[in-house]
Structures are given as C-alpha cells and as structure tokens.
Coordinates of C-alpha atoms and ligand atoms in Angstrom, one line a residue:
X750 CA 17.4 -2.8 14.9
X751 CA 15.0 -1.5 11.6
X752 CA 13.3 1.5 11.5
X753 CA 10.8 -0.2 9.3
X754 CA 9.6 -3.9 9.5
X755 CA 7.1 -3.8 6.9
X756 CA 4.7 -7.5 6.6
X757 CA 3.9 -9.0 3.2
X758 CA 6.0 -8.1 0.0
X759 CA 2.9 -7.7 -2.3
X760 CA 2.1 -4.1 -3.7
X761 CA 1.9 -2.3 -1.1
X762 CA 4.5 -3.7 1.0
X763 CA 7.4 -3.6 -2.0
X764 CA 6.5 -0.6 -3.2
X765 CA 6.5 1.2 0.6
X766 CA 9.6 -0.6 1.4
X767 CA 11.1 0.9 -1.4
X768 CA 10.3 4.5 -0.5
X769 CA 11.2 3.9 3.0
X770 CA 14.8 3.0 2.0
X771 CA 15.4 5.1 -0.6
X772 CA 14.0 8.1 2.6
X773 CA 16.8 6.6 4.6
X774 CA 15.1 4.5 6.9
X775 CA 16.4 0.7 7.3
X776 CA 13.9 -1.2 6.1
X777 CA 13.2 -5.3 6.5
X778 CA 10.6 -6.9 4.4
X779 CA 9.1 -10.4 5.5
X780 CA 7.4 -12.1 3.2
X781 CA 5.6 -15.8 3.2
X782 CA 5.2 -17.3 -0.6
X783 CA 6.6 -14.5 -3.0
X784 CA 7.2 -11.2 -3.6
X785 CA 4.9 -9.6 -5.4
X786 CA 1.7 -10.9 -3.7
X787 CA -1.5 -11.7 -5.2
X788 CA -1.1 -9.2 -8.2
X789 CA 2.0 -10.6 -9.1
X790 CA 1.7 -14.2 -8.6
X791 CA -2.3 -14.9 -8.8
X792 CA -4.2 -11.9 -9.7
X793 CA -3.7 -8.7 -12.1
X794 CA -1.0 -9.8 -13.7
X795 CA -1.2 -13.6 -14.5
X796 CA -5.1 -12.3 -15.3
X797 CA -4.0 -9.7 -17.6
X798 CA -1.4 -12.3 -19.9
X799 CA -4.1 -14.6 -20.2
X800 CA -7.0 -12.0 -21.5
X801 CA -4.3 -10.8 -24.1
X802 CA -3.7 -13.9 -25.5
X803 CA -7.8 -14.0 -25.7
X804 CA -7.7 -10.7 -27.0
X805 CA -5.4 -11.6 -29.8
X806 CA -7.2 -15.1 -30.4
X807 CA -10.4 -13.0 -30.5
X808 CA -8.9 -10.5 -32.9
X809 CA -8.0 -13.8 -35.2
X810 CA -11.7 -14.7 -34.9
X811 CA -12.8 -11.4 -36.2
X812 CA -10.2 -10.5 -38.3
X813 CA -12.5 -10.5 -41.6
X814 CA -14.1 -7.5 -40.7
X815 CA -11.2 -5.7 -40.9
X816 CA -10.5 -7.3 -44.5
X817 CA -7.7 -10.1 -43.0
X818 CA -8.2 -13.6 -43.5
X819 CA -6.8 -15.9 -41.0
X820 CA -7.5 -19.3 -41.5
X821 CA -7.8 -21.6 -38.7
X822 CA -6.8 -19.5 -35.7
X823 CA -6.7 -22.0 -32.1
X824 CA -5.7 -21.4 -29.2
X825 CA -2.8 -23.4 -27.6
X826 CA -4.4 -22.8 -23.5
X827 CA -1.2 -24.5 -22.2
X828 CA 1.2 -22.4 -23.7
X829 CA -1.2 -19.0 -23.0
X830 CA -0.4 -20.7 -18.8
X831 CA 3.7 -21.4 -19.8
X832 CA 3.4 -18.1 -20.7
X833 CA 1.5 -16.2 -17.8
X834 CA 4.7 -18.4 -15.9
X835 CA 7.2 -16.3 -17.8
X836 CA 5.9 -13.2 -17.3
X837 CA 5.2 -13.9 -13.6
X838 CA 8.7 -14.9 -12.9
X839 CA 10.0 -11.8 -14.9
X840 CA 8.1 -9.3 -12.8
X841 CA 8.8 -11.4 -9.5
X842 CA 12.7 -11.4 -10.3
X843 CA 12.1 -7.4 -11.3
X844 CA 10.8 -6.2 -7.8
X845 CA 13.3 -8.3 -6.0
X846 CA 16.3 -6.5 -8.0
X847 CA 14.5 -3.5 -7.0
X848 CA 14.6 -4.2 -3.4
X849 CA 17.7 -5.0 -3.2
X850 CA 19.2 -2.0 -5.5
X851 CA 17.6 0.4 -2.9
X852 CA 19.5 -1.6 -0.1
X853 CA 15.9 -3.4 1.4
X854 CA 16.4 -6.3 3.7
X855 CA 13.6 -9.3 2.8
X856 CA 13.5 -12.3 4.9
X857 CA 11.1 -15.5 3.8
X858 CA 9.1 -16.9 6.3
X859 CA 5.3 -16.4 7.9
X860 CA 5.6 -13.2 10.1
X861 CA 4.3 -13.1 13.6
X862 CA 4.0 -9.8 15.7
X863 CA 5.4 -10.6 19.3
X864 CA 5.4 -7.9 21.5
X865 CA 5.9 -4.3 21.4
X866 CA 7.6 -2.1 24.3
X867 CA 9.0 1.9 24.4
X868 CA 11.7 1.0 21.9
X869 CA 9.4 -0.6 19.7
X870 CA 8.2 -3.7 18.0
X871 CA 9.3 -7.4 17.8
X872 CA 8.6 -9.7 15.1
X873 CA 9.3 -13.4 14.4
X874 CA 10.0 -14.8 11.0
X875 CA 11.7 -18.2 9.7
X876 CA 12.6 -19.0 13.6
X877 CA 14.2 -15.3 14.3
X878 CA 13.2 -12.6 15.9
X879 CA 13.8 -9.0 14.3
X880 CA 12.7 -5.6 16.0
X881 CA 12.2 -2.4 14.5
X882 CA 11.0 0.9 15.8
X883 CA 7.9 1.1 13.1
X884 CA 5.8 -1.5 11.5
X885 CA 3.8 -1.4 8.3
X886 CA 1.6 -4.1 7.8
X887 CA 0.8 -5.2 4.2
X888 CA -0.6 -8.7 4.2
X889 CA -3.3 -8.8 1.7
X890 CA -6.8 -10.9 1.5
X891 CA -7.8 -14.3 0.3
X892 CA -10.5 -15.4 -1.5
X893 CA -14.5 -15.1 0.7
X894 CA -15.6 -18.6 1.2
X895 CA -18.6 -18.6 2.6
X896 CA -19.9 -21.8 4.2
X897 CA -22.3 -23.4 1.1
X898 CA -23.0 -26.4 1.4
X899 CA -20.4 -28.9 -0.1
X900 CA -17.8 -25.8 -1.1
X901 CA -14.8 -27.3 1.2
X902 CA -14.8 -30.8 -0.5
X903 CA -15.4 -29.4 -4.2
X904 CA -11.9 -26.8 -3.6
X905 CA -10.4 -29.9 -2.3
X906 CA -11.4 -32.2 -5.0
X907 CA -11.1 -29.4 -7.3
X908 CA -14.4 -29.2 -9.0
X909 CA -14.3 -25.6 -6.9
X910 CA -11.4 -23.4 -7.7
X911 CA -10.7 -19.5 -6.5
X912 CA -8.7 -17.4 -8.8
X913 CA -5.8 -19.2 -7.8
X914 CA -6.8 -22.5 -9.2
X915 CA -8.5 -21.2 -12.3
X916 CA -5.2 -19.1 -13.3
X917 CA -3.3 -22.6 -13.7
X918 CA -5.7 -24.7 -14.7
X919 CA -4.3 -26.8 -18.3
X920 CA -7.2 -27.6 -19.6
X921 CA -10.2 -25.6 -21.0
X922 CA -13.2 -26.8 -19.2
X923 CA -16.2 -27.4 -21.5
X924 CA -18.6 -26.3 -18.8
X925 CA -17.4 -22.9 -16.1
X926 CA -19.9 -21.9 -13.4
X927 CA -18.8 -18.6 -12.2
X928 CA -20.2 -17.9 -8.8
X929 CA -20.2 -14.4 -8.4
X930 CA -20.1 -11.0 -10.8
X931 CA -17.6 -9.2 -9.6
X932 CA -14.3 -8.1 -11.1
X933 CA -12.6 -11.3 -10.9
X934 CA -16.0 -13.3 -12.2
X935 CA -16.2 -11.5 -15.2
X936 CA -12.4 -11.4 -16.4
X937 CA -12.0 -15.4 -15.6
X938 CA -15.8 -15.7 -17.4
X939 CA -14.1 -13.3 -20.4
X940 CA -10.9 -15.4 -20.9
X941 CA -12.6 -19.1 -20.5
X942 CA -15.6 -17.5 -23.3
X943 CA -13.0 -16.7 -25.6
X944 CA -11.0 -20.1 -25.5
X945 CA -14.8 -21.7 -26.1
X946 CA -15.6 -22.8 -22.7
X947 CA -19.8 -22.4 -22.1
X948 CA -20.2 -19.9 -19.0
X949 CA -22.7 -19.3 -16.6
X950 CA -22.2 -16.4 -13.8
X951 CA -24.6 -16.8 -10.8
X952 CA -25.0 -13.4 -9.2
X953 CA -27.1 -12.7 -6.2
X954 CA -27.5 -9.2 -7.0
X955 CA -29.8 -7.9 -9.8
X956 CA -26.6 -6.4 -11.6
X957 CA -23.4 -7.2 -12.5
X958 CA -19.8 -5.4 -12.1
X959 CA -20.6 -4.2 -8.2
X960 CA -20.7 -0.4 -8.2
X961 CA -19.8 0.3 -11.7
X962 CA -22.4 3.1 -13.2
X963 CA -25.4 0.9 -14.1
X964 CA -25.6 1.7 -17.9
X965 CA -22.3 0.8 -18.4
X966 CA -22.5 -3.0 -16.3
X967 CA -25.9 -3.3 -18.0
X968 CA -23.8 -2.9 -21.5
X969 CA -21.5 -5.0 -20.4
X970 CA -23.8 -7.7 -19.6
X971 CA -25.8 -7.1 -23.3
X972 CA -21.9 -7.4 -24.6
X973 CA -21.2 -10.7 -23.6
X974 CA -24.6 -12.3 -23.4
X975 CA -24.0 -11.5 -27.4
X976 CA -21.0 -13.3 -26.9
X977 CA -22.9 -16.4 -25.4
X978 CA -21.9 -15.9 -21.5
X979 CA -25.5 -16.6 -19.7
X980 CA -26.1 -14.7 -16.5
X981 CA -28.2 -16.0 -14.1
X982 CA -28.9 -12.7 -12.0
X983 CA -30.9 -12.5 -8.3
X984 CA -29.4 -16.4 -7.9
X985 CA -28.9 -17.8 -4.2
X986 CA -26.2 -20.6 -4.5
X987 CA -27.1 -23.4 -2.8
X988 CA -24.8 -25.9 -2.9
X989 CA -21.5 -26.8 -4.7
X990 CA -20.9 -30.2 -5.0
X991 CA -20.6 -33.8 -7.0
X992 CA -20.1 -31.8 -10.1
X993 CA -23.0 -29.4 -9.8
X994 CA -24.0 -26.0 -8.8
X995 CA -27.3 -25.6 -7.0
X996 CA -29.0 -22.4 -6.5
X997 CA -32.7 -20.9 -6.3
X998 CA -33.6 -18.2 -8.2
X999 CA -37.6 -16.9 -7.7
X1000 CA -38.4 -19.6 -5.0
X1001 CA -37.1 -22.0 -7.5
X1002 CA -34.8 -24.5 -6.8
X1003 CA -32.6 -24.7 -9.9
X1004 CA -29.0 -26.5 -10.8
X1005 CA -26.3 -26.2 -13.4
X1006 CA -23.9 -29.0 -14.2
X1007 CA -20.2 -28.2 -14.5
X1008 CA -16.6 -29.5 -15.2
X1009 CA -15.4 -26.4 -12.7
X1010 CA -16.8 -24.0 -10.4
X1011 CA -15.2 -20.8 -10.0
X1012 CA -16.1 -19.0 -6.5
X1013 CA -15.2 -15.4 -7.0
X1014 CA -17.7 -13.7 -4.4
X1015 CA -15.2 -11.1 -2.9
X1016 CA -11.8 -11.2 -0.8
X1017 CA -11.5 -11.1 3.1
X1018 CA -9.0 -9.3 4.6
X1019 CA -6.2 -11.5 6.0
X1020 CA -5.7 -10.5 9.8
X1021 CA -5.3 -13.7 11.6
X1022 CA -2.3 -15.6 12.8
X1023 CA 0.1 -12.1 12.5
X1024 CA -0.2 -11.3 16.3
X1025 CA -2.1 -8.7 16.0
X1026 CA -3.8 -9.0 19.2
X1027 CA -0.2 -9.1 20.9
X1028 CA 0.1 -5.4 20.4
X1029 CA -3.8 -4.4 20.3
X1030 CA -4.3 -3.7 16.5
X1031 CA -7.8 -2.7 16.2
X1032 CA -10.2 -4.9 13.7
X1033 CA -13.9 -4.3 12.4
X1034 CA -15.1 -7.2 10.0
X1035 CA -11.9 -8.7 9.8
X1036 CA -9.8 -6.2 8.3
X1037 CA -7.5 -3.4 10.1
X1038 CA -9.3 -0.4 11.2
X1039 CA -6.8 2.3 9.6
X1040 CA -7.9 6.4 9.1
X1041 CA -7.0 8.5 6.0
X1042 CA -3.3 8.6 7.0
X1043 CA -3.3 5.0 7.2
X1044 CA -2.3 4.6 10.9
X1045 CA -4.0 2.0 12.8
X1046 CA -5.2 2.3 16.4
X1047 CA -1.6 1.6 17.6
X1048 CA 1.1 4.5 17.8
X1049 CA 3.8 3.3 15.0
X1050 CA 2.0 0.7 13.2
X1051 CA 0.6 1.2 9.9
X1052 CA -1.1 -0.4 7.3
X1053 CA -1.8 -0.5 3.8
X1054 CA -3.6 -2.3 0.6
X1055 CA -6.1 -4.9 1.4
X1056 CA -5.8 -5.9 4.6
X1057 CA -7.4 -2.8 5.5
X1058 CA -10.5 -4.1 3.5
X1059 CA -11.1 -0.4 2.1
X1060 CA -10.5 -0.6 -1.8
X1061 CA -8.8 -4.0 -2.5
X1062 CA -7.0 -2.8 -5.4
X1063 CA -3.2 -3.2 -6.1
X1064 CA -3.0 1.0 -7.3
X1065 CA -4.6 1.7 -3.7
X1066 CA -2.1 -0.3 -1.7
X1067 CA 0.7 1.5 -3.8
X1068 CA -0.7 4.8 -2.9
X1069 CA -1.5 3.7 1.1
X1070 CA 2.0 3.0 1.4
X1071 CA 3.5 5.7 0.3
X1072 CA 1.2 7.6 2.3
X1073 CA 2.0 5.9 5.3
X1074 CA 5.7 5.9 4.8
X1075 CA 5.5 9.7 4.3
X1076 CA 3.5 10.5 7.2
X1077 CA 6.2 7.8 9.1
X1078 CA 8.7 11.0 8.2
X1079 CA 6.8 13.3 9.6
X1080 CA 4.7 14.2 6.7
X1081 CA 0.6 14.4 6.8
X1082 CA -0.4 13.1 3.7
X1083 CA -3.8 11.2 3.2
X1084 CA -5.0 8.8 0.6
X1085 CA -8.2 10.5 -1.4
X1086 CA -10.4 7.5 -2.0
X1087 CA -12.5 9.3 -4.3
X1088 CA -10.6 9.6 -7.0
X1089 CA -8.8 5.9 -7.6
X1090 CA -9.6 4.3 -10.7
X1091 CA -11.0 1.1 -11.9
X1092 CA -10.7 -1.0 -14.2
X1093 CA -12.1 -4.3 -15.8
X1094 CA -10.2 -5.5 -18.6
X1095 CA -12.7 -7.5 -20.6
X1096 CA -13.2 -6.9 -24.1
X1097 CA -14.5 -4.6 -24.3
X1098 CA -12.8 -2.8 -21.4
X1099 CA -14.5 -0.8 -18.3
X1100 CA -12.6 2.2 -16.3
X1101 CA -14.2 4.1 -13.9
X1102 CA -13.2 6.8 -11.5
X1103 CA -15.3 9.1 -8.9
X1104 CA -19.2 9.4 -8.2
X1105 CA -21.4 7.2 -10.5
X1106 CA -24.7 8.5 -11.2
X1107 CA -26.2 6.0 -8.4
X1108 CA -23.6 7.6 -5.9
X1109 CA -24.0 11.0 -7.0
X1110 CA -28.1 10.5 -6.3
X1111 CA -27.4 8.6 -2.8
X1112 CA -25.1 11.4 -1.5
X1113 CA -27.9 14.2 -2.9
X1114 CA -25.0 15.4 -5.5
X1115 CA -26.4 18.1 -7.8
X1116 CA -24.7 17.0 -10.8
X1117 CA -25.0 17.0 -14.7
X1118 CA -24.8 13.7 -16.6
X1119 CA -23.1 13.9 -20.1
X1120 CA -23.3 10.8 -22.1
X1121 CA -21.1 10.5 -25.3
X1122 CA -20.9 7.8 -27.8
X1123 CA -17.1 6.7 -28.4
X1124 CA -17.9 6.8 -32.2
X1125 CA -17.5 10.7 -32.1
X1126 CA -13.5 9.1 -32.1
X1127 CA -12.3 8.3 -35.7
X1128 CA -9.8 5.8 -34.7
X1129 CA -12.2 4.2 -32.5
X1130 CA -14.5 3.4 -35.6
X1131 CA -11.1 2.6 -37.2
X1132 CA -10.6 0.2 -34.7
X1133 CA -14.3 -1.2 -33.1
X1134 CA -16.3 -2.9 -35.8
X1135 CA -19.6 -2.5 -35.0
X1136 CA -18.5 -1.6 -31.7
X1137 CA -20.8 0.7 -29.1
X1138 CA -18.7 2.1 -26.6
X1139 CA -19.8 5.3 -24.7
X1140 CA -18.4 7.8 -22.2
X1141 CA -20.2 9.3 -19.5
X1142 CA -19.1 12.5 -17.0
X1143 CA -20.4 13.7 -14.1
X1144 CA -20.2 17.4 -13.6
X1145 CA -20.7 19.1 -10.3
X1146 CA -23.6 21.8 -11.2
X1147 CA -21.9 24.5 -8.6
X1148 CA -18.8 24.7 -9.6
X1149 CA -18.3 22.9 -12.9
X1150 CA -15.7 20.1 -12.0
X1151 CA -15.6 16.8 -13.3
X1152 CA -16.8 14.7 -10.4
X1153 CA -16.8 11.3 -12.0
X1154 CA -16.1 9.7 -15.5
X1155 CA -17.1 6.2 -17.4
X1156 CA -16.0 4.1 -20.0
X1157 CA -17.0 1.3 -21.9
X1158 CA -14.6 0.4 -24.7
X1159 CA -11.2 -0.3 -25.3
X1160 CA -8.3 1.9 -24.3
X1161 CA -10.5 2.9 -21.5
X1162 CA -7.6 1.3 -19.3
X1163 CA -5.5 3.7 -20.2
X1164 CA -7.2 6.9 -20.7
X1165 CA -8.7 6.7 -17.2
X1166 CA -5.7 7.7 -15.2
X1167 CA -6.7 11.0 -17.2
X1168 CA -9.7 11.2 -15.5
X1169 CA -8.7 10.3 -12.3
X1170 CA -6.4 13.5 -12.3
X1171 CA -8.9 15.7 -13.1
X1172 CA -10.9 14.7 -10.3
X1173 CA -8.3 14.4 -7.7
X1174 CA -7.3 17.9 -8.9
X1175 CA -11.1 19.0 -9.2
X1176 CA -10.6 20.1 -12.5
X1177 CA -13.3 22.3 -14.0
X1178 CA -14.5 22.0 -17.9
X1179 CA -13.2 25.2 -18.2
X1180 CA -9.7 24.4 -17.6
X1181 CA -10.8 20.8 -19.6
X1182 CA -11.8 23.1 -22.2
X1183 CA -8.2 24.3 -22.7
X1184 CA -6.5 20.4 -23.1
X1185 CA -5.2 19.7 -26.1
X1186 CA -6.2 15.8 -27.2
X1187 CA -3.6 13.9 -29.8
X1188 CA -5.9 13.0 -32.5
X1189 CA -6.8 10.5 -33.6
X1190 CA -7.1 8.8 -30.3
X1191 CA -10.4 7.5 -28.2
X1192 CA -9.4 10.0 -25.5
X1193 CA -10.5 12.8 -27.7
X1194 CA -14.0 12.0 -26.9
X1195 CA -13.3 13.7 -23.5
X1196 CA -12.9 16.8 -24.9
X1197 CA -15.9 16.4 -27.2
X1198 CA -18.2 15.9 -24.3
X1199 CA -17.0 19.0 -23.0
X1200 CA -18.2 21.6 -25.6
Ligands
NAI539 P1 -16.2 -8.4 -6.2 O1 -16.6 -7.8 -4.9 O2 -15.7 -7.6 -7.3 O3 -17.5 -9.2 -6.7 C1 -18.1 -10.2 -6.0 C2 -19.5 -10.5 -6.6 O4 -20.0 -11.6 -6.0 C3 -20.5 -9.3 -6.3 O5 -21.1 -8.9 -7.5 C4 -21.4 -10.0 -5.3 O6 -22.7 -9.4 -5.4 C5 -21.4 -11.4 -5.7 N1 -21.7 -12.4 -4.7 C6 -21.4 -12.3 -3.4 N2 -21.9 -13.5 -2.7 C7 -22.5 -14.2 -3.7 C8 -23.1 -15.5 -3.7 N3 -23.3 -16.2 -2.5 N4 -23.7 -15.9 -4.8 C9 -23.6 -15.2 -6.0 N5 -23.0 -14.0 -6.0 C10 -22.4 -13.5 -4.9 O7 -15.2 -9.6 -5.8 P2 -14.2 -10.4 -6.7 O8 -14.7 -10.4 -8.1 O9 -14.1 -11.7 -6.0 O10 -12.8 -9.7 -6.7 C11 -12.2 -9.5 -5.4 C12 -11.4 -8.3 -5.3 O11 -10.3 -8.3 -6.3 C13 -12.2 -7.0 -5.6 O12 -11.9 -6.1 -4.6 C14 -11.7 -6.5 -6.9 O13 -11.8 -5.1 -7.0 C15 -10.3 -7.1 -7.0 N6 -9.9 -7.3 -8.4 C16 -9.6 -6.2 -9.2 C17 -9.3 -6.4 -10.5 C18 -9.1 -5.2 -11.4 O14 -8.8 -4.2 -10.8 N7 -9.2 -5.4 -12.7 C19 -9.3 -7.7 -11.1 C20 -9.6 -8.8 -10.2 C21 -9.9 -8.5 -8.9

C-alpha cells in the first residue's frame, strides 16, 4: 500500500513525487513513455538545444559587427538533433537517479484508475494493480488537432508534424508552414529561419505571441519579419493536404505550398483513458477541474501541470505539485497564478510576468506604464548590435507595487524570475528603489525605470 500513487512522471509528477518521499510518504510513480514528459523528451528542452545551436550559428552569421571574421559558418542540422539526443538522455537519466536517491518507486506502463473505496484508491499499470491512499494525477496534454480538412493523412504521411515530429526531423525543409503563433510556432519558426528554411506562420488572430503585452509581440513580429519570417495574420486554415496549406484570409481563398506543415495551435489536456470516470473526477473542456490548492472534485485526489489545462507550463506544474503534496500533509498552500513567468526564447528573447497593459485595462487596473529602452544597459549595447530591446512595468497607482513587467531582448530569460518575485511579494518601487543591480548587466535597467 502507497501513500502516494502519483500518474505521469513529467514535471509535475517527478518533481511532486520527489517532495512527497523526501516528506515521508511512500510514493509510486507510473509512467507511460519516459520520465521527464513532454519538457524533457519533446518540448522545452529538446527546443531549447536546438535554438542554441541557432543562436551560435546566428552569432557566426553576424559575427563582423562585433569585429570577428568567421568565414563560412554552416550548420550541420543532424548533428544540432544527435545532440538535442544527448542532452535529452542526460536529463532523463538525471531525474531518474533523483527518484530513486529519494527512495521513489516508478513502474512503466499506461496507468488506469480502477476504483476507489474508504481505504483508498486502486490503480492498474503494466498488468498489476497498485493501491495507495492518495493520488496525484500529472498526465500532461498533447498537441490540439482540430478536424481541418486533410490534417489526419498529412500527420500520417508526414507532410503535417506537431512539435514532436518537427524536433526530430533530419533534414532542413526548404519550405515550413507554421500553423499557429503561439509559443511553440514561433520558437520551431525561429530555429528552422535560422538554419535557412523560408517560413510562413498562419495565425487566426490579428497578433502574434497569445497574451504577451501587444508592443512587445508586435516587436517581435517587426524582429523577424526583418529576418525574412512572413506572417500571414487573421488567416482561417482551410485545409492541409497533398503538400499544401490552404487558408482564406479577407474572403479570399489563398494557399501556400510546403515541404512540412507544422500544427502548433495549442495543447489539450490529456484526460481520457486514465479512469477517471471510475472515481468521478470532475472535467470542464477536457481538462481536470482543480481549485487554487489543486484538489479536484474528489476527496484525496489531486492534480497538477497541464492536465488541469490552467497554465500549461513546465514551472507551473513544478509549483502545483508541490502545492498539492503540501496541502496532502496537512498544509494550505495555493498556487498564485498571477505571478508565473513566461518566456519565449527566440532571438531576441521575451519574458513576461503579471498584468499586461491589455489585462490591467480589462480588469479596470489603475496602473502606471513605464517603458524603458534596454540601451540605458551598457553591456547590452556591448552585446546587441543595432539591437532594440525595451522593458516595460506596470505599477499599481495606489499602492506603488510592481504589478507586471516585460521584456524584449536577450537575458530576459533570466532576469524575469526577478520580476516574478517582486510581484508575488508585491513589492513596492520603494523597496525596488533600495536593490542594488551588479553592473554592468541588462538587469540594471530595472532599477533605472524606477527613478
Ligand atoms: P499557444 O496557445 O501558445 O498558441 C497557439 C496559437 O495558435 C495561438 O496564437 C492561436 O491564436 C493560434 N491558432 C489557434 N487555432 C488556429 C488555427 N486554426 N489557425 C491558425 N492559428 C490558430 O499554443 P502552442 O504554441 O501550441 O503551445 C502549446 C503550449 O505549450 C502553450 O501552453 C505554451 O505556453 C507551451 N509552451 C511553452 C513554451 C515556453 O514556455 N517557452 C515553449 C513551447 C510551448
């Protein structure tokens, strides 16, 4: 008997099993494919090795302006994917000597929720059945595919590919149609533009980058269209098929022609086929109805990172399960959703945390709007060639705390988790005021906009 049977190893799962055991409880992971999930084995990570080696490629390409001559710079794609296979395997082989240093049982096999009674919960795996008095339930999303026309035969011939596919593709395709703008859109468009592939990103919105403050997707967008990525914005894909992308755009009907089609139009939480309907886990649009402490309509089952379909981001499934196993102990702690970060590591990178100034309007937030330009930093004009990054916070008017904070330019990555704390801890530009910055670094400009 466990007191924790937690359901998909990926970020939430491995990370929550890990505080569970090292709290005491005995803990039992099942997992299907790998541990890791998604982020290990076909998203964030693999993403982020291939956008370095672009990164450094792009650097060669550019190198001139910073007075270095490289001559004849390429790019070997197949060795940038034996690579991303390295580092995958490292980090998989990492969190499974984690597991097992803090004494976590996993078992490989598709997880199905049988039954629960007054001693608890029964699960099947690999043939066996395992019961536990507390479940956690961390099994992700896959890739939206909507019904267009012809999408089903185009993944299965593989002129369509979902992030999966593209990651491992071994050839550079001449021609990328990136349906969608999103997150995953833009890095896959950022990588394949850098390697030389000719990109066009259908979106159906009249934006790119979702909910990222406006100014800083519409630079974004001015970035890359510099960099020859053509985005087709307000499109209605059609159809995918016979090597061609159809869409209408203005009552027109329109098509692109393509060696690959890359479908990046959201993630679906994956619910189905775990049992949940054996023990009456609630579900609205697919994904597990869970509150703040992450507890789902059932006494002693939890659940955490995507499959909740909240904010399908690796960092939020850490934090959800965490909260859940602390609240499991007896604890009440709650995952603040409004201060997670984001990030989208193109080149230049975006990181966002809290209210944008479309949010801020929407909720009637009385707040002042600093903008900075990032080439009040020295070692970003150092660093950024005619580069035109900017910085902008929102400040509550009331009581003078940062509310939310943008970036467009690189390091942004890594100074937001900066920002993120003085939101969470509602920090006021008083107390900012007071920080000392290293200098030089791009973070400085924080401080500047706060004088
Ligand atoms: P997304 O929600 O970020 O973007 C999907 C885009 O597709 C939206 O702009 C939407 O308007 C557009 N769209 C929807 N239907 C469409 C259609 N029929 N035709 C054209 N456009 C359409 O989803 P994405 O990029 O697939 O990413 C999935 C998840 O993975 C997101 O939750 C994202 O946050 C996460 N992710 C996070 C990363 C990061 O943190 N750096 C990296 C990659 C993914």
């Amino acid at each position: 008997m466990y007191d924790l049977i937690i359901i998909g190893g990926g970020p939430a799962g491995y990370n929550a099993s890990e505080r569970a055991a090292h709290a005491g409880m005995k803990t039992l992971v099942i997992e299907e494919k790998a541990l890791g999930g998604v982020c290990l084995n076909e998203g964030c990570i693999p993403t982020k090795t291939l956008l370095y080696s672009a990164k450094i490629y792009d650097y060669a390409k550019h190198s001139a302006d910073y007075g270095v001559n490289f001559q004849g710079a390429s790019i070997d794609h197949a060795k940038v994917v034996e690579r991303k296979e390295k580092v995958i395997k490292m980090l998989v082989g990492g969190v499974g000597a984690k597991l097992k240093k803090a004494g976590v049982d996993v078992v490989y096999g598709k997880a199905m929720i049988k039954s629960k009674s007054k001693d608890g919960f029964t699960v099947e795996a690999d043939g066996k059945e395992y019961n536990s008095t507390k479940l956690l339930i961390c099994t992700g999303s896959d890739p939206a595919l909507p019904p267009i026309d012809g999408l089903k035969d185009s993944l299965a011939n593989g002129f369509a590919m979902t992030n999966r596919e593209t990651l491992a593709l071994k050839e550079i395709p001449q021609t990328l149609v990136v349906v969608g703008g999103g997150v995953i859109g833009l890095e896959m468009a950022s990588y394949f533009n850098s390697v030389g592939s000719k990109i066009y990103v259908l979106e159906m919105l009249d934006h790119i980058a979702g909910p990222t403050e406006r100014e800083i997707s519409d630079m974004l967008k001015k970035e890359y269209e510099k960099k020859g990525i053509n985005f087709i914005l307000g499109a209605k894909v059609t159809s995918i098929k016979d090597g061609k992308v159809s869409y209408e755009l203005d009552g027109k009907a329109l098509s692109i022609e393509a060696d690959k089609a890359l479908v990046s139009i959201g993630r679906r939480a994956r619910t189905q086929g775990i049992g949940l309907e054996n023990i009456g886990v609630i579900t609205e649009r697919g994904a597990i109805v869970t509150d703040d402490y992450c507890r789902t309509s059932v006494p002693g089952v939890w659940a955490a990172g995507d499959v909740n379909g909240k904010v399908m981001l690796a960092h939020t499934g850490y934090k959800e399960g965490e909260v859940a196993v602390a609240n499991m102990l007896g604890g009440k702690d709650r995952v603040n959703y409004s201060s997670i970060p984001s990030v989208i590591y193109t080149n230049p990178e975006v990181a966002s945390v809290g209210e944008t100034t479309e949010s801020a309007k929407a909720k009637g937030l009385d707040v002042e709007i600093k903008t900075v330009t990032l080439k009040l930093s020295g070692r970003y004009i150092a660093e950024n060639e005619g580069g035109n990054g900017i910085l902008k916070i929102l400040i509550d008017k009331k009581h003078r705390n940062v509310v939310g904070l943008h970036m467009i330019g690189n390091y942004a990555s890594e100074i937001i988790y900066g920002a993120a704390i003085m939101v969470e801890t509602q920090m006021r530009v008083t107390d900012i005021q007071k920080l000392v910055f290293p200098h030089p670094t791009v973070s400085e400009v924080i401080r500047e906009a706060m004088f």
